[in-house]
Amino acid sequence: MASEELAQKLQRRLQLEESGAAAEGEVEAVKGAVEDAEERSCLTASAGAELSAKLCRRQDINEGAAQPRRAAVFNPYTEFKEFSRRQIKDMERMFRLYDSGRDGYIDLMELKLMMEKLGAPQTHLGLKNMIKEVDEDFDGKLSFREFLLIFHKAAAGELEEDSGLLTLAKLSEIDVSIEGVKGAKNFFEAKAQALSSASKFEAEIKAEQDERKREEEERKHRRAAFRELKSAFTQ
């Protein structure tokens, strides 16, 4: 009798444990389903926001309020033919000098420091207007291409006299009004002069190559002289 009663209690205990495990499993399943639904909801919201941003960007482009973004990589020597290779390298050194964040852009604060160093400090609004004049992708900072546009516009006479960008171009060490397009008064004259500068561009490349060859020959002569001197002492 006692053994039968004990067996019933054990069976009842086993049934309770099994029902408890099932209930726990159901809770976990429901919890997992809720988490999956929340994750899908977040992904849908993120995708919706991204799609909305792309549609707004496309609408701005269609209405002429924005320009299509250009590729991040470009060739300044072919795109800005009115400048010599040396001038572009000078502009690149200047750009890197003031790109203190080393992120490939000159932001508002870096432009502020640049104008102060050039002796022409600007107001906060003035700095924002300077960036806006050449900010093609509307990111509020200057890429190297947009930096080159400053000198391109200055050389082509496309900047107003009171423009902060024109002040920047005039105060920099790169005199675009004289060297850039040799005093061209408008963009079309600049383009015409750029077409005739192809031979000069090739000559500059050849001069750089000749300079590297000359330096290599000098290194070979120095190494040969050193070997001769060393062999004289070892004899």
PDB file of C-alpha atoms in Angstrom:
ATOM      1  CA  MET A   1       0.000   0.000   0.000  1.00  0.00           C
ATOM      2  CA  ALA A   2       2.770   2.369   0.933  1.00  0.00           C
ATOM      3  CA  SER A   3       4.715   1.488  -2.185  1.00  0.00           C
ATOM      4  CA  GLU A   4       1.658   2.122  -4.353  1.00  0.00           C
ATOM      5  CA  GLU A   5       1.078   5.515  -2.735  1.00  0.00           C
ATOM      6  CA  LEU A   6       4.743   6.411  -3.230  1.00  0.00           C
ATOM      7  CA  ALA A   7       4.514   5.393  -6.880  1.00  0.00           C
ATOM      8  CA  GLN A   8       1.497   7.665  -7.391  1.00  0.00           C
ATOM      9  CA  LYS A   9       3.278  10.606  -5.795  1.00  0.00           C
ATOM     10  CA  LEU A  10       6.328  10.078  -7.998  1.00  0.00           C
ATOM     11  CA  GLN A  11       4.149   9.887 -11.093  1.00  0.00           C
ATOM     12  CA  ARG A  12       2.330  13.078 -10.066  1.00  0.00           C
ATOM     13  CA  ARG A  13       5.658  14.843  -9.512  1.00  0.00           C
ATOM     14  CA  LEU A  14       6.895  13.727 -12.929  1.00  0.00           C
ATOM     15  CA  GLN A  15       3.706  15.030 -14.580  1.00  0.00           C
ATOM     16  CA  LEU A  16       4.091  18.397 -12.860  1.00  0.00           C
ATOM     17  CA  GLU A  17       7.733  18.695 -13.952  1.00  0.00           C
ATOM     18  CA  GLU A  18       6.858  17.765 -17.522  1.00  0.00           C
ATOM     19  CA  SER A  19       4.004  20.298 -17.644  1.00  0.00           C
ATOM     20  CA  GLY A  20       6.316  22.947 -16.154  1.00  0.00           C
ATOM     21  CA  ALA A  21       8.963  22.285 -18.819  1.00  0.00           C
ATOM     22  CA  ALA A  22       6.338  22.519 -21.530  1.00  0.00           C
ATOM     23  CA  ALA A  23       5.072  25.808 -20.138  1.00  0.00           C
ATOM     24  CA  GLU A  24       8.603  27.158 -19.979  1.00  0.00           C
ATOM     25  CA  GLY A  25       9.171  26.060 -23.543  1.00  0.00           C
ATOM     26  CA  GLU A  26       6.028  27.857 -24.632  1.00  0.00           C
ATOM     27  CA  VAL A  27       7.175  31.034 -22.867  1.00  0.00           C
ATOM     28  CA  GLU A  28      10.576  30.869 -24.595  1.00  0.00           C
ATOM     29  CA  ALA A  29       8.907  30.311 -27.945  1.00  0.00           C
ATOM     30  CA  VAL A  30       6.632  33.300 -27.463  1.00  0.00           C
ATOM     31  CA  LYS A  31       9.587  35.425 -26.329  1.00  0.00           C
ATOM     32  CA  GLY A  32      11.596  34.407 -29.404  1.00  0.00           C
ATOM     33  CA  ALA A  33       8.692  35.229 -31.669  1.00  0.00           C
ATOM     34  CA  VAL A  34       8.366  38.681 -30.105  1.00  0.00           C
ATOM     35  CA  GLU A  35      12.107  39.345 -30.504  1.00  0.00           C
ATOM     36  CA  ASP A  36      11.998  38.239 -34.158  1.00  0.00           C
ATOM     37  CA  ALA A  37       9.040  40.537 -34.778  1.00  0.00           C
ATOM     38  CA  GLU A  38      10.836  43.471 -33.127  1.00  0.00           C
ATOM     39  CA  GLU A  39      13.995  42.814 -35.171  1.00  0.00           C
ATOM     40  CA  ARG A  40      11.986  42.690 -38.409  1.00  0.00           C
ATOM     41  CA  SER A  41      10.275  45.914 -37.408  1.00  0.00           C
ATOM     42  CA  CYS A  42      13.632  47.646 -36.803  1.00  0.00           C
ATOM     43  CA  LEU A  43      15.019  46.417 -40.114  1.00  0.00           C
ATOM     44  CA  THR A  44      11.899  47.588 -41.930  1.00  0.00           C
ATOM     45  CA  ALA A  45      12.102  51.016 -40.284  1.00  0.00           C
ATOM     46  CA  SER A  46      15.807  51.313 -41.166  1.00  0.00           C
ATOM     47  CA  ALA A  47      15.191  50.275 -44.760  1.00  0.00           C
ATOM     48  CA  GLY A  48      12.271  52.694 -44.948  1.00  0.00           C
ATOM     49  CA  ALA A  49      14.398  55.593 -43.681  1.00  0.00           C
ATOM     50  CA  GLU A  50      17.189  54.786 -46.144  1.00  0.00           C
ATOM     51  CA  LEU A  51      14.737  54.538 -49.037  1.00  0.00           C
ATOM     52  CA  SER A  52      13.112  57.810 -47.993  1.00  0.00           C
ATOM     53  CA  ALA A  53      16.506  59.554 -47.912  1.00  0.00           C
ATOM     54  CA  LYS A  54      17.356  58.237 -51.383  1.00  0.00           C
ATOM     55  CA  LEU A  55      13.998  59.349 -52.772  1.00  0.00           C
ATOM     56  CA  CYS A  56      14.428  62.833 -51.276  1.00  0.00           C
ATOM     57  CA  ARG A  57      17.930  63.056 -52.754  1.00  0.00           C
ATOM     58  CA  ARG A  58      16.643  62.001 -56.178  1.00  0.00           C
ATOM     59  CA  GLN A  59      13.839  64.560 -55.978  1.00  0.00           C
ATOM     60  CA  ASP A  60      16.337  67.327 -55.142  1.00  0.00           C
ATOM     61  CA  ILE A  61      18.452  66.327 -58.139  1.00  0.00           C
ATOM     62  CA  ASN A  62      15.444  66.295 -60.465  1.00  0.00           C
ATOM     63  CA  GLU A  63      14.325  69.721 -59.257  1.00  0.00           C
ATOM     64  CA  GLY A  64      17.824  71.166 -59.656  1.00  0.00           C
ATOM     65  CA  ALA A  65      18.262  71.700 -55.915  1.00  0.00           C
ATOM     66  CA  ALA A  66      21.149  69.248 -55.735  1.00  0.00           C
ATOM     67  CA  GLN A  67      23.802  67.779 -57.958  1.00  0.00           C
ATOM     68  CA  PRO A  68      24.596  64.073 -58.332  1.00  0.00           C
ATOM     69  CA  ARG A  69      27.456  63.010 -56.105  1.00  0.00           C
ATOM     70  CA  ARG A  70      30.735  62.469 -57.887  1.00  0.00           C
ATOM     71  CA  ALA A  71      32.989  59.490 -57.385  1.00  0.00           C
ATOM     72  CA  ALA A  72      35.295  59.781 -54.390  1.00  0.00           C
ATOM     73  CA  VAL A  73      38.349  59.118 -56.568  1.00  0.00           C
ATOM     74  CA  PHE A  74      39.212  61.520 -59.348  1.00  0.00           C
ATOM     75  CA  ASN A  75      42.257  62.607 -61.329  1.00  0.00           C
ATOM     76  CA  PRO A  76      42.992  66.281 -60.633  1.00  0.00           C
ATOM     77  CA  TYR A  77      45.540  66.473 -63.445  1.00  0.00           C
ATOM     78  CA  THR A  78      42.992  65.598 -66.137  1.00  0.00           C
ATOM     79  CA  GLU A  79      40.007  67.370 -64.582  1.00  0.00           C
ATOM     80  CA  PHE A  80      41.803  70.641 -63.793  1.00  0.00           C
ATOM     81  CA  LYS A  81      43.958  70.967 -66.897  1.00  0.00           C
ATOM     82  CA  GLU A  82      44.308  74.730 -66.511  1.00  0.00           C
ATOM     83  CA  PHE A  83      46.752  74.150 -63.650  1.00  0.00           C
ATOM     84  CA  SER A  84      50.236  72.708 -63.949  1.00  0.00           C
ATOM     85  CA  ARG A  85      51.266  69.574 -62.072  1.00  0.00           C
ATOM     86  CA  ARG A  86      53.400  71.691 -59.735  1.00  0.00           C
ATOM     87  CA  GLN A  87      50.467  73.986 -58.918  1.00  0.00           C
ATOM     88  CA  ILE A  88      48.178  71.048 -58.139  1.00  0.00           C
ATOM     89  CA  LYS A  89      50.831  69.524 -55.910  1.00  0.00           C
ATOM     90  CA  ASP A  90      51.178  72.853 -54.111  1.00  0.00           C
ATOM     91  CA  MET A  91      47.407  72.955 -53.597  1.00  0.00           C
ATOM     92  CA  GLU A  92      47.466  69.373 -52.327  1.00  0.00           C
ATOM     93  CA  ARG A  93      50.204  70.225 -49.794  1.00  0.00           C
ATOM     94  CA  MET A  94      48.175  73.216 -48.643  1.00  0.00           C
ATOM     95  CA  PHE A  95      45.037  71.082 -48.338  1.00  0.00           C
ATOM     96  CA  ARG A  96      46.841  68.457 -46.262  1.00  0.00           C
ATOM     97  CA  LEU A  97      48.376  71.146 -44.067  1.00  0.00           C
ATOM     98  CA  TYR A  98      44.964  72.352 -42.920  1.00  0.00           C
ATOM     99  CA  ASP A  99      43.303  68.922 -42.913  1.00  0.00           C
ATOM    100  CA  SER A 100      44.360  68.454 -39.301  1.00  0.00           C
ATOM    101  CA  GLY A 101      41.879  65.598 -38.808  1.00  0.00           C
ATOM    102  CA  ARG A 102      43.576  63.661 -41.633  1.00  0.00           C
ATOM    103  CA  ASP A 103      40.185  62.512 -42.896  1.00  0.00           C
ATOM    104  CA  GLY A 104      40.471  63.904 -46.413  1.00  0.00           C
ATOM    105  CA  TYR A 105      38.238  66.918 -45.708  1.00  0.00           C
ATOM    106  CA  ILE A 106      38.539  70.483 -44.440  1.00  0.00           C
ATOM    107  CA  ASP A 107      35.627  71.060 -42.087  1.00  0.00           C
ATOM    108  CA  LEU A 108      34.257  74.320 -40.695  1.00  0.00           C
ATOM    109  CA  MET A 109      36.741  74.591 -37.808  1.00  0.00           C
ATOM    110  CA  GLU A 110      39.710  73.695 -40.005  1.00  0.00           C
ATOM    111  CA  LEU A 111      38.638  76.342 -42.537  1.00  0.00           C
ATOM    112  CA  LYS A 112      38.319  78.824 -39.664  1.00  0.00           C
ATOM    113  CA  LEU A 113      41.915  78.119 -38.629  1.00  0.00           C
ATOM    114  CA  MET A 114      43.059  78.357 -42.249  1.00  0.00           C
ATOM    115  CA  MET A 115      41.556  81.807 -42.754  1.00  0.00           C
ATOM    116  CA  GLU A 116      43.016  82.995 -39.453  1.00  0.00           C
ATOM    117  CA  LYS A 117      46.467  81.778 -40.514  1.00  0.00           C
ATOM    118  CA  LEU A 118      46.080  83.625 -43.816  1.00  0.00           C
ATOM    119  CA  GLY A 119      45.251  86.798 -41.907  1.00  0.00           C
ATOM    120  CA  ALA A 120      41.616  87.006 -43.026  1.00  0.00           C
ATOM    121  CA  PRO A 121      39.429  85.658 -40.191  1.00  0.00           C
ATOM    122  CA  GLN A 122      35.785  85.057 -41.047  1.00  0.00           C
ATOM    123  CA  THR A 123      32.563  84.952 -39.065  1.00  0.00           C
ATOM    124  CA  HIS A 124      30.821  81.627 -38.503  1.00  0.00           C
ATOM    125  CA  LEU A 125      28.221  82.535 -41.126  1.00  0.00           C
ATOM    126  CA  GLY A 126      30.937  83.675 -43.527  1.00  0.00           C
ATOM    127  CA  LEU A 127      32.735  80.337 -43.212  1.00  0.00           C
ATOM    128  CA  LYS A 128      29.510  78.430 -43.860  1.00  0.00           C
ATOM    129  CA  ASN A 129      28.866  80.541 -46.965  1.00  0.00           C
ATOM    130  CA  MET A 130      32.407  79.869 -48.203  1.00  0.00           C
ATOM    131  CA  ILE A 131      31.872  76.119 -47.979  1.00  0.00           C
ATOM    132  CA  LYS A 132      28.420  76.407 -49.548  1.00  0.00           C
ATOM    133  CA  GLU A 133      29.859  78.034 -52.688  1.00  0.00           C
ATOM    134  CA  VAL A 134      31.715  74.867 -53.702  1.00  0.00           C
ATOM    135  CA  ASP A 135      30.027  72.181 -51.588  1.00  0.00           C
ATOM    136  CA  GLU A 136      28.753  69.932 -54.373  1.00  0.00           C
ATOM    137  CA  ASP A 137      27.612  67.049 -52.173  1.00  0.00           C
ATOM    138  CA  PHE A 138      26.125  69.231 -49.412  1.00  0.00           C
ATOM    139  CA  ASP A 139      28.084  67.548 -46.620  1.00  0.00           C
ATOM    140  CA  GLY A 140      29.177  70.836 -45.034  1.00  0.00           C
ATOM    141  CA  LYS A 141      32.921  70.358 -45.610  1.00  0.00           C
ATOM    142  CA  LEU A 142      35.492  70.600 -48.393  1.00  0.00           C
ATOM    143  CA  SER A 143      36.920  67.600 -50.219  1.00  0.00           C
ATOM    144  CA  PHE A 144      40.170  68.017 -52.171  1.00  0.00           C
ATOM    145  CA  ARG A 145      38.203  68.330 -55.405  1.00  0.00           C
ATOM    146  CA  GLU A 146      36.026  71.061 -53.909  1.00  0.00           C
ATOM    147  CA  PHE A 147      39.175  72.754 -52.628  1.00  0.00           C
ATOM    148  CA  LEU A 148      40.554  72.797 -56.177  1.00  0.00           C
ATOM    149  CA  LEU A 149      37.254  74.289 -57.333  1.00  0.00           C
ATOM    150  CA  ILE A 150      38.054  77.376 -55.253  1.00  0.00           C
ATOM    151  CA  PHE A 151      41.127  78.110 -57.355  1.00  0.00           C
ATOM    152  CA  HIS A 152      39.383  77.033 -60.550  1.00  0.00           C
ATOM    153  CA  LYS A 153      36.570  79.517 -59.946  1.00  0.00           C
ATOM    154  CA  ALA A 154      39.007  82.237 -58.881  1.00  0.00           C
ATOM    155  CA  ALA A 155      41.091  81.786 -62.029  1.00  0.00           C
ATOM    156  CA  ALA A 156      37.983  81.785 -64.225  1.00  0.00           C
ATOM    157  CA  GLY A 157      36.638  84.961 -62.612  1.00  0.00           C
ATOM    158  CA  GLU A 158      33.567  83.181 -61.237  1.00  0.00           C
ATOM    159  CA  LEU A 159      33.849  84.469 -57.658  1.00  0.00           C
ATOM    160  CA  GLU A 160      32.443  87.751 -56.364  1.00  0.00           C
ATOM    161  CA  GLU A 161      34.885  90.390 -55.127  1.00  0.00           C
ATOM    162  CA  ASP A 162      33.569  90.102 -51.576  1.00  0.00           C
ATOM    163  CA  SER A 163      33.709  86.291 -51.621  1.00  0.00           C
ATOM    164  CA  GLY A 164      35.680  84.690 -48.809  1.00  0.00           C
ATOM    165  CA  LEU A 165      36.878  82.081 -51.293  1.00  0.00           C
ATOM    166  CA  LEU A 166      38.390  84.765 -53.507  1.00  0.00           C
ATOM    167  CA  THR A 167      40.182  86.134 -50.449  1.00  0.00           C
ATOM    168  CA  LEU A 168      41.489  82.643 -49.705  1.00  0.00           C
ATOM    169  CA  ALA A 169      42.763  82.242 -53.277  1.00  0.00           C
ATOM    170  CA  LYS A 170      44.445  85.656 -53.285  1.00  0.00           C
ATOM    171  CA  LEU A 171      46.157  85.173 -49.922  1.00  0.00           C
ATOM    172  CA  SER A 172      47.444  81.682 -50.672  1.00  0.00           C
ATOM    173  CA  GLU A 173      50.895  81.175 -52.140  1.00  0.00           C
ATOM    174  CA  ILE A 174      49.306  79.941 -55.392  1.00  0.00           C
ATOM    175  CA  ASP A 175      48.594  82.981 -57.566  1.00  0.00           C
ATOM    176  CA  VAL A 176      45.917  81.524 -59.813  1.00  0.00           C
ATOM    177  CA  SER A 177      45.184  84.825 -61.510  1.00  0.00           C
ATOM    178  CA  ILE A 178      48.672  84.813 -63.016  1.00  0.00           C
ATOM    179  CA  GLU A 179      49.860  81.227 -63.028  1.00  0.00           C
ATOM    180  CA  GLY A 180      46.589  79.318 -63.210  1.00  0.00           C
ATOM    181  CA  VAL A 181      45.183  80.425 -66.561  1.00  0.00           C
ATOM    182  CA  LYS A 182      47.493  83.378 -67.269  1.00  0.00           C
ATOM    183  CA  GLY A 183      44.883  85.993 -66.497  1.00  0.00           C
ATOM    184  CA  ALA A 184      42.018  84.459 -68.441  1.00  0.00           C
ATOM    185  CA  LYS A 185      38.928  86.614 -68.002  1.00  0.00           C
ATOM    186  CA  ASN A 186      36.300  83.926 -68.283  1.00  0.00           C
ATOM    187  CA  PHE A 187      35.786  80.198 -68.161  1.00  0.00           C
ATOM    188  CA  PHE A 188      35.799  79.663 -71.927  1.00  0.00           C
ATOM    189  CA  GLU A 189      39.166  81.381 -72.365  1.00  0.00           C
ATOM    190  CA  ALA A 190      40.500  79.237 -69.549  1.00  0.00           C
ATOM    191  CA  LYS A 191      39.318  76.091 -71.319  1.00  0.00           C
ATOM    192  CA  ALA A 192      40.951  77.180 -74.570  1.00  0.00           C
ATOM    193  CA  GLN A 193      44.260  77.730 -72.811  1.00  0.00           C
ATOM    194  CA  ALA A 194      43.889  74.396 -71.017  1.00  0.00           C
ATOM    195  CA  LEU A 195      43.703  72.584 -74.373  1.00  0.00           C
ATOM    196  CA  SER A 196      46.966  74.123 -75.505  1.00  0.00           C
ATOM    197  CA  SER A 197      48.726  73.151 -72.259  1.00  0.00           C
ATOM    198  CA  ALA A 198      48.779  69.396 -73.003  1.00  0.00           C
ATOM    199  CA  SER A 199      52.336  69.533 -74.360  1.00  0.00           C
ATOM    200  CA  LYS A 200      53.464  71.456 -71.283  1.00  0.00           C
ATOM    201  CA  PHE A 201      51.866  68.808 -69.067  1.00  0.00           C
ATOM    202  CA  GLU A 202      53.748  66.038 -70.886  1.00  0.00           C
ATOM    203  CA  ALA A 203      56.979  68.051 -70.660  1.00  0.00           C
ATOM    204  CA  GLU A 204      56.582  68.327 -66.887  1.00  0.00           C
ATOM    205  CA  ILE A 205      56.118  64.569 -66.586  1.00  0.00           C
ATOM    206  CA  LYS A 206      59.213  63.953 -68.711  1.00  0.00           C
ATOM    207  CA  ALA A 207      61.202  66.440 -66.634  1.00  0.00           C
ATOM    208  CA  GLU A 208      60.223  64.581 -63.454  1.00  0.00           C
ATOM    209  CA  GLN A 209      61.236  61.266 -65.013  1.00  0.00           C
ATOM    210  CA  ASP A 210      64.578  62.710 -66.153  1.00  0.00           C
ATOM    211  CA  GLU A 211      65.165  64.048 -62.650  1.00  0.00           C
ATOM    212  CA  ARG A 212      64.559  60.617 -61.118  1.00  0.00           C
ATOM    213  CA  LYS A 213      66.925  59.014 -63.645  1.00  0.00           C
ATOM    214  CA  ARG A 214      69.612  61.577 -62.852  1.00  0.00           C
ATOM    215  CA  GLU A 215      69.279  60.932 -59.123  1.00  0.00           C
ATOM    216  CA  GLU A 216      69.516  57.180 -59.698  1.00  0.00           C
ATOM    217  CA  GLU A 217      72.682  57.609 -61.795  1.00  0.00           C
ATOM    218  CA  GLU A 218      74.229  59.722 -59.054  1.00  0.00           C
ATOM    219  CA  ARG A 219      73.436  57.026 -56.478  1.00  0.00           C
ATOM    220  CA  LYS A 220      75.077  54.397 -58.709  1.00  0.00           C
ATOM    221  CA  HIS A 221      78.211  56.525 -59.065  1.00  0.00           C
ATOM    222  CA  ARG A 222      78.389  57.058 -55.297  1.00  0.00           C
ATOM    223  CA  ARG A 223      78.028  53.331 -54.638  1.00  0.00           C
ATOM    224  CA  ALA A 224      80.724  52.534 -57.210  1.00  0.00           C
ATOM    225  CA  ALA A 225      83.082  55.099 -55.694  1.00  0.00           C
ATOM    226  CA  PHE A 226      82.457  53.678 -52.231  1.00  0.00           C
ATOM    227  CA  ARG A 227      83.243  50.141 -53.408  1.00  0.00           C
ATOM    228  CA  GLU A 228      86.497  51.321 -54.992  1.00  0.00           C
ATOM    229  CA  LEU A 229      87.478  53.136 -51.827  1.00  0.00           C
ATOM    230  CA  LYS A 230      86.633  50.085 -49.709  1.00  0.00           C
ATOM    231  CA  SER A 231      88.653  47.732 -51.939  1.00  0.00           C
ATOM    232  CA  ALA A 232      91.655  50.097 -51.721  1.00  0.00           C
ATOM    233  CA  PHE A 233      91.668  49.845 -47.927  1.00  0.00           C
ATOM    234  CA  THR A 234      91.204  46.059 -47.882  1.00  0.00           C
ATOM    235  CA  GLN A 235      94.185  45.340 -50.167  1.00  0.00           C
TER     236      GLN A 235
END
